[in-house]
Short mmCIF file of C-alpha atoms and ligand atoms in Angstrom, two decimals:
data_model
loop_
_atom_site.label_atom_id
_atom_site.label_comp_id
_atom_site.label_asym_id
_atom_site.label_seq_id
_atom_site.Cartn_x
_atom_site.Cartn_y
_atom_site.Cartn_z
CA MET A 23 14.40 -54.34 -13.02
CA ASP A 24 13.59 -54.68 -16.55
CA ASP A 25 17.31 -54.59 -18.86
CA LEU A 26 16.44 -50.43 -19.75
CA ALA A 27 16.28 -49.59 -16.05
CA SER A 28 19.19 -51.59 -15.05
CA ARG A 29 21.32 -50.21 -17.69
CA LEU A 30 20.39 -46.21 -17.02
CA ALA A 31 20.86 -46.87 -13.21
CA ASP A 32 24.35 -48.59 -14.24
CA VAL A 33 25.33 -45.46 -16.45
CA ASP A 34 23.82 -43.25 -13.81
CA ALA A 35 26.06 -44.92 -10.95
CA ARG A 36 29.41 -44.61 -13.66
CA ILE A 37 28.47 -41.19 -13.79
CA THR A 38 28.23 -40.30 -10.43
CA ASP A 39 31.67 -42.26 -9.70
CA ALA A 40 33.57 -40.05 -12.35
CA ALA A 41 32.32 -36.80 -11.09
CA ARG A 42 33.36 -38.15 -7.96
CA ALA A 43 36.68 -38.80 -9.09
CA ALA A 44 36.78 -35.46 -10.74
CA GLY A 45 35.85 -33.68 -7.67
CA ARG A 46 32.75 -32.46 -9.40
CA ASP A 47 29.00 -32.47 -8.15
CA PRO A 48 27.28 -35.22 -10.28
CA SER A 49 24.24 -32.86 -9.70
CA GLY A 50 25.49 -30.38 -12.24
CA LEU A 51 25.57 -33.20 -15.14
CA THR A 52 22.93 -33.43 -17.53
CA ARG A 53 22.84 -36.63 -18.88
CA ILE A 54 20.89 -36.81 -22.30
CA VAL A 55 19.73 -40.25 -23.35
CA VAL A 56 20.56 -40.60 -27.19
CA THR A 57 17.48 -42.65 -28.66
CA LYS A 58 18.51 -42.56 -32.37
CA PHE A 59 17.16 -45.50 -34.25
CA HIS A 60 15.01 -46.75 -32.04
CA ASP A 61 11.28 -46.62 -31.74
CA ALA A 62 9.23 -43.77 -30.23
CA SER A 63 8.08 -46.37 -27.61
CA ILE A 64 11.98 -46.37 -25.91
CA VAL A 65 11.25 -42.40 -25.21
CA GLU A 66 8.41 -43.16 -23.22
CA GLU A 67 9.60 -46.12 -21.42
CA LEU A 68 12.47 -43.63 -20.53
CA TYR A 69 10.42 -41.05 -19.68
CA ARG A 70 8.31 -43.50 -16.96
CA LEU A 71 12.22 -44.26 -15.43
CA GLY A 72 12.48 -40.31 -14.89
CA VAL A 73 14.55 -39.18 -18.12
CA ARG A 74 13.60 -35.82 -19.00
CA ASP A 75 16.54 -35.28 -21.77
CA VAL A 76 16.58 -36.89 -24.57
CA GLY A 77 18.61 -36.77 -28.10
CA GLU A 78 18.30 -37.49 -31.80
CA ASN A 79 20.68 -36.95 -34.77
CA ARG A 80 18.17 -37.17 -37.63
CA GLN A 81 15.36 -34.15 -38.49
CA GLN A 82 13.25 -36.77 -39.61
CA GLU A 83 13.00 -39.08 -36.99
CA LEU A 84 13.19 -36.58 -34.15
CA THR A 85 9.79 -34.89 -35.64
CA GLN A 86 8.54 -37.91 -36.04
CA LYS A 87 9.05 -39.37 -32.74
CA ALA A 88 7.91 -36.09 -31.18
CA GLU A 89 4.77 -36.53 -32.88
CA ALA A 90 4.22 -39.87 -32.26
CA ILE A 91 4.50 -39.59 -28.43
CA GLY A 92 2.95 -35.58 -28.19
CA PRO A 93 3.74 -33.57 -25.66
CA LEU A 94 4.91 -34.77 -22.35
CA ASP A 95 5.80 -32.54 -19.06
CA GLY A 96 9.41 -31.57 -18.63
CA LEU A 97 10.49 -33.57 -21.44
CA ARG A 98 13.48 -32.08 -23.82
CA TRP A 99 14.23 -33.31 -26.77
CA HIS A 100 18.13 -32.29 -27.61
CA PHE A 101 18.91 -31.91 -31.37
CA ILE A 102 22.92 -33.63 -31.28
CA GLY A 103 23.16 -34.34 -35.30
CA GLN A 104 24.39 -32.55 -38.81
CA ALA A 105 21.47 -29.98 -39.79
CA GLN A 106 20.81 -28.92 -43.13
CA THR A 107 19.36 -25.27 -43.57
CA ASN A 108 15.59 -26.15 -44.82
CA LYS A 109 15.38 -28.69 -41.71
CA ALA A 110 15.76 -25.56 -39.47
CA ARG A 111 11.71 -24.72 -38.74
CA ALA A 112 10.79 -28.73 -38.36
CA ILE A 113 13.98 -29.40 -35.83
CA ARG A 114 13.17 -25.49 -33.88
CA SER A 115 9.60 -26.86 -33.68
CA ALA A 116 10.86 -30.28 -32.00
CA ALA A 117 14.04 -29.84 -30.33
CA SER A 118 14.43 -27.60 -27.06
CA VAL A 119 18.42 -27.26 -27.83
CA VAL A 120 20.32 -27.78 -30.97
CA HIS A 121 24.10 -28.77 -30.17
CA SER A 122 25.18 -28.53 -33.42
CA VAL A 123 24.58 -25.19 -34.85
CA ASP A 124 28.36 -24.91 -36.84
CA ARG A 125 27.87 -21.96 -39.30
CA ASP A 126 26.28 -18.56 -39.73
CA ARG A 127 23.49 -19.74 -42.15
CA LEU A 128 22.39 -22.46 -39.73
CA ALA A 129 22.09 -19.99 -36.96
CA ASP A 130 20.39 -17.99 -39.33
CA ALA A 131 17.80 -20.32 -40.57
CA LEU A 132 17.09 -21.29 -36.59
CA ASP A 133 16.45 -17.87 -35.63
CA ALA A 134 14.23 -17.31 -38.69
CA ALA A 135 12.22 -19.73 -37.73
CA GLY A 136 11.56 -18.39 -34.09
CA ASP A 137 10.07 -15.00 -35.82
CA ASP A 138 6.48 -16.18 -34.92
CA GLY A 139 7.22 -15.03 -31.24
CA ALA A 140 8.74 -18.76 -30.05
CA THR A 141 10.79 -18.68 -26.61
CA ASP A 142 14.30 -18.61 -27.58
CA LEU A 143 16.10 -21.32 -28.42
CA ASP A 144 19.05 -23.07 -26.50
CA VAL A 145 22.28 -23.50 -29.25
CA LEU A 146 25.62 -24.48 -28.95
CA LEU A 147 28.30 -24.37 -31.10
CA GLN A 148 29.75 -27.13 -32.48
CA VAL A 149 33.39 -27.64 -32.95
CA ASN A 150 35.37 -29.69 -35.19
CA LEU A 151 37.58 -31.90 -32.97
CA THR A 152 39.26 -33.84 -35.81
CA ALA A 153 41.67 -33.05 -38.43
CA ASP A 154 39.05 -33.48 -41.32
CA PRO A 155 37.27 -30.46 -42.17
CA GLY A 156 34.94 -32.36 -44.13
CA ARG A 157 33.44 -33.17 -40.69
CA GLY A 158 30.41 -31.16 -38.69
CA GLY A 159 31.61 -28.34 -36.60
CA VAL A 160 33.44 -25.08 -36.88
CA GLN A 161 37.05 -25.23 -36.97
CA PRO A 162 38.52 -24.03 -33.29
CA GLY A 163 40.40 -20.84 -35.23
CA GLY A 164 36.44 -19.83 -36.58
CA LEU A 165 34.88 -20.41 -33.15
CA ALA A 166 34.98 -16.64 -32.14
CA ALA A 167 33.68 -15.36 -35.07
CA LEU A 168 30.63 -17.86 -35.23
CA ALA A 169 30.00 -17.33 -31.56
CA GLU A 170 29.70 -13.31 -32.15
CA HIS A 171 27.60 -13.89 -35.08
CA VAL A 172 24.73 -16.44 -33.32
CA ALA A 173 25.49 -14.41 -30.18
CA GLY A 174 23.52 -11.32 -32.30
CA CYS A 175 20.59 -13.57 -33.37
CA ARG A 176 17.68 -12.50 -31.89
CA THR A 177 15.79 -15.83 -30.78
CA LEU A 178 19.14 -17.98 -30.21
CA ARG A 179 20.47 -18.25 -26.95
CA VAL A 180 24.46 -19.22 -27.13
CA ARG A 181 24.43 -21.82 -23.93
CA GLY A 182 28.28 -23.19 -24.79
CA VAL A 183 30.19 -25.96 -26.98
CA MET A 184 29.64 -29.17 -28.09
CA GLY A 185 32.29 -31.88 -29.75
CA VAL A 186 32.75 -35.51 -30.63
CA ALA A 187 35.98 -36.96 -29.64
CA PRO A 188 37.97 -38.61 -32.67
CA LEU A 189 38.19 -42.01 -33.06
CA ASP A 190 41.52 -41.98 -33.41
CA GLU A 191 42.81 -40.26 -30.65
CA ASP A 192 42.96 -40.40 -26.95
CA PRO A 193 39.82 -38.66 -26.15
CA ALA A 194 40.96 -37.04 -23.05
CA ALA A 195 42.58 -34.95 -25.12
CA ALA A 196 40.14 -33.95 -27.48
CA PHE A 197 38.40 -32.95 -24.87
CA GLU A 198 40.88 -30.97 -23.26
CA ARG A 199 40.59 -28.75 -26.64
CA LEU A 200 36.61 -28.34 -26.26
CA ARG A 201 37.60 -27.15 -22.32
CA VAL A 202 39.62 -24.27 -24.01
CA CYS A 203 37.34 -23.85 -26.61
CA SER A 204 34.47 -23.41 -23.95
CA GLU A 205 36.80 -20.61 -22.06
CA ARG A 206 37.32 -18.80 -25.26
CA LEU A 207 33.55 -18.83 -25.95
CA ARG A 208 33.21 -17.08 -22.59
CA GLY A 209 35.34 -14.54 -23.25
CA ILE A 210 32.47 -13.93 -25.93
CA VAL A 211 29.63 -14.87 -23.56
CA PRO A 212 30.05 -15.16 -20.46
CA ASP A 213 26.75 -16.95 -19.06
CA ALA A 214 28.02 -20.37 -22.23
CA THR A 215 29.04 -22.28 -19.78
CA TRP A 216 27.58 -25.93 -20.96
CA ILE A 217 30.09 -28.15 -22.95
CA SER A 218 28.17 -31.07 -24.43
CA ALA A 219 30.91 -33.99 -24.65
CA GLY A 220 30.82 -37.70 -24.15
CA MET A 221 29.02 -40.61 -25.55
CA THR A 222 29.24 -44.24 -24.32
CA ALA A 223 32.88 -44.87 -24.90
CA ASP A 224 34.24 -41.72 -23.37
CA PHE A 225 32.02 -39.77 -21.02
CA ALA A 226 33.97 -40.31 -18.18
CA GLU A 227 37.19 -38.48 -19.95
CA ALA A 228 34.54 -36.19 -20.78
CA ILE A 229 33.08 -35.54 -17.06
CA ALA A 230 37.00 -34.98 -16.25
CA ALA A 231 37.61 -32.50 -19.02
CA GLY A 232 34.37 -30.40 -17.68
CA ALA A 233 31.82 -31.79 -19.59
CA THR A 234 27.89 -30.45 -18.44
CA HIS A 235 25.87 -32.36 -20.84
CA LEU A 236 26.66 -35.80 -21.71
CA ARG A 237 25.13 -37.51 -24.95
CA ILE A 238 24.65 -41.20 -23.95
CA GLY A 239 23.08 -43.97 -26.41
CA SER A 240 24.08 -47.45 -26.87
CA ALA A 241 24.95 -48.20 -23.13
CA ILE A 242 21.83 -47.27 -22.24
CA THR A 243 19.30 -47.60 -25.01
CA GLY A 244 21.45 -51.41 -25.58
CA PRO A 245 22.54 -51.67 -29.42
CA ARG A 246 21.07 -50.24 -32.07
CA PRO A 247 18.87 -51.95 -34.46
CA PRO A 248 19.66 -51.07 -38.20
CA ARG A 249 17.73 -48.43 -39.56
CA GLY A 250 14.54 -49.15 -41.32
C1 PLP B 330 24.73 -41.23 -31.68
C2 PLP B 330 25.66 -40.19 -30.86
C3 PLP B 330 25.54 -39.93 -29.66
C4 PLP B 330 25.89 -41.66 -28.74
O1 PLP B 330 26.40 -42.40 -29.10
P1 PLP B 330 26.86 -43.47 -27.92
O2 PLP B 330 27.75 -44.17 -28.65
O3 PLP B 330 25.84 -44.67 -28.68
O4 PLP B 330 26.58 -43.56 -26.76
C5 PLP B 330 26.38 -39.55 -28.84
N1 PLP B 330 26.33 -38.13 -29.77
C6 PLP B 330 25.79 -38.14 -31.46
C7 PLP B 330 26.20 -36.64 -31.39
C8 PLP B 330 25.80 -38.72 -31.56
O5 PLP B 330 25.12 -39.10 -33.00
#
């Protein structure tokens, strides 16, 4: 096996172990491979290895890679980064899922970009798990109002919550707060059951806290090359 294949297999085995340890069925987890900084060709290699969910955190890179590769049957692009409102149309035309909706205006822009009859866009509401209000995500106290707003957007489908654990805290504690946010969201949108959490350093803790969508980059792709 080449390096990419063996790293992918290793991570998948660790995901299975973490799920079993948490008493969860591994088949209920979606592993998204974050390909940011890497060439579009890594997505094609991953696709050949069976990967169908890939993630990007910048609109330009998402658009370039999606265009370079062209449509591949069943491949889903997940947008996981901070989004500017004026990039909403470009994001929507490339991504199947947007994990980082954190304000009404962004939701409105993504919604307006679907007015040409596109299929509904799956979105997650990003919650800021840090104490720094400048970081991406809605404050937990603002989640309910955001959820009410996004639930009213005609072409968006609210699927759940997304969070990034702070660097200076035990990830298990942060993911527990996200789990509470998920419950609160389900009080408003009952079928919004997705929890997008867990990266290379903390996916086992995220699985223990109920994550359904893992966003794993460097453990699978190898170290990221410098951004060109
Ligand atoms: C880069 C990134 C990841 C993946 O990070 P790794 O530590 O390489 O697994 C996950 N989520 C977001 C939002 C990212 O930007």
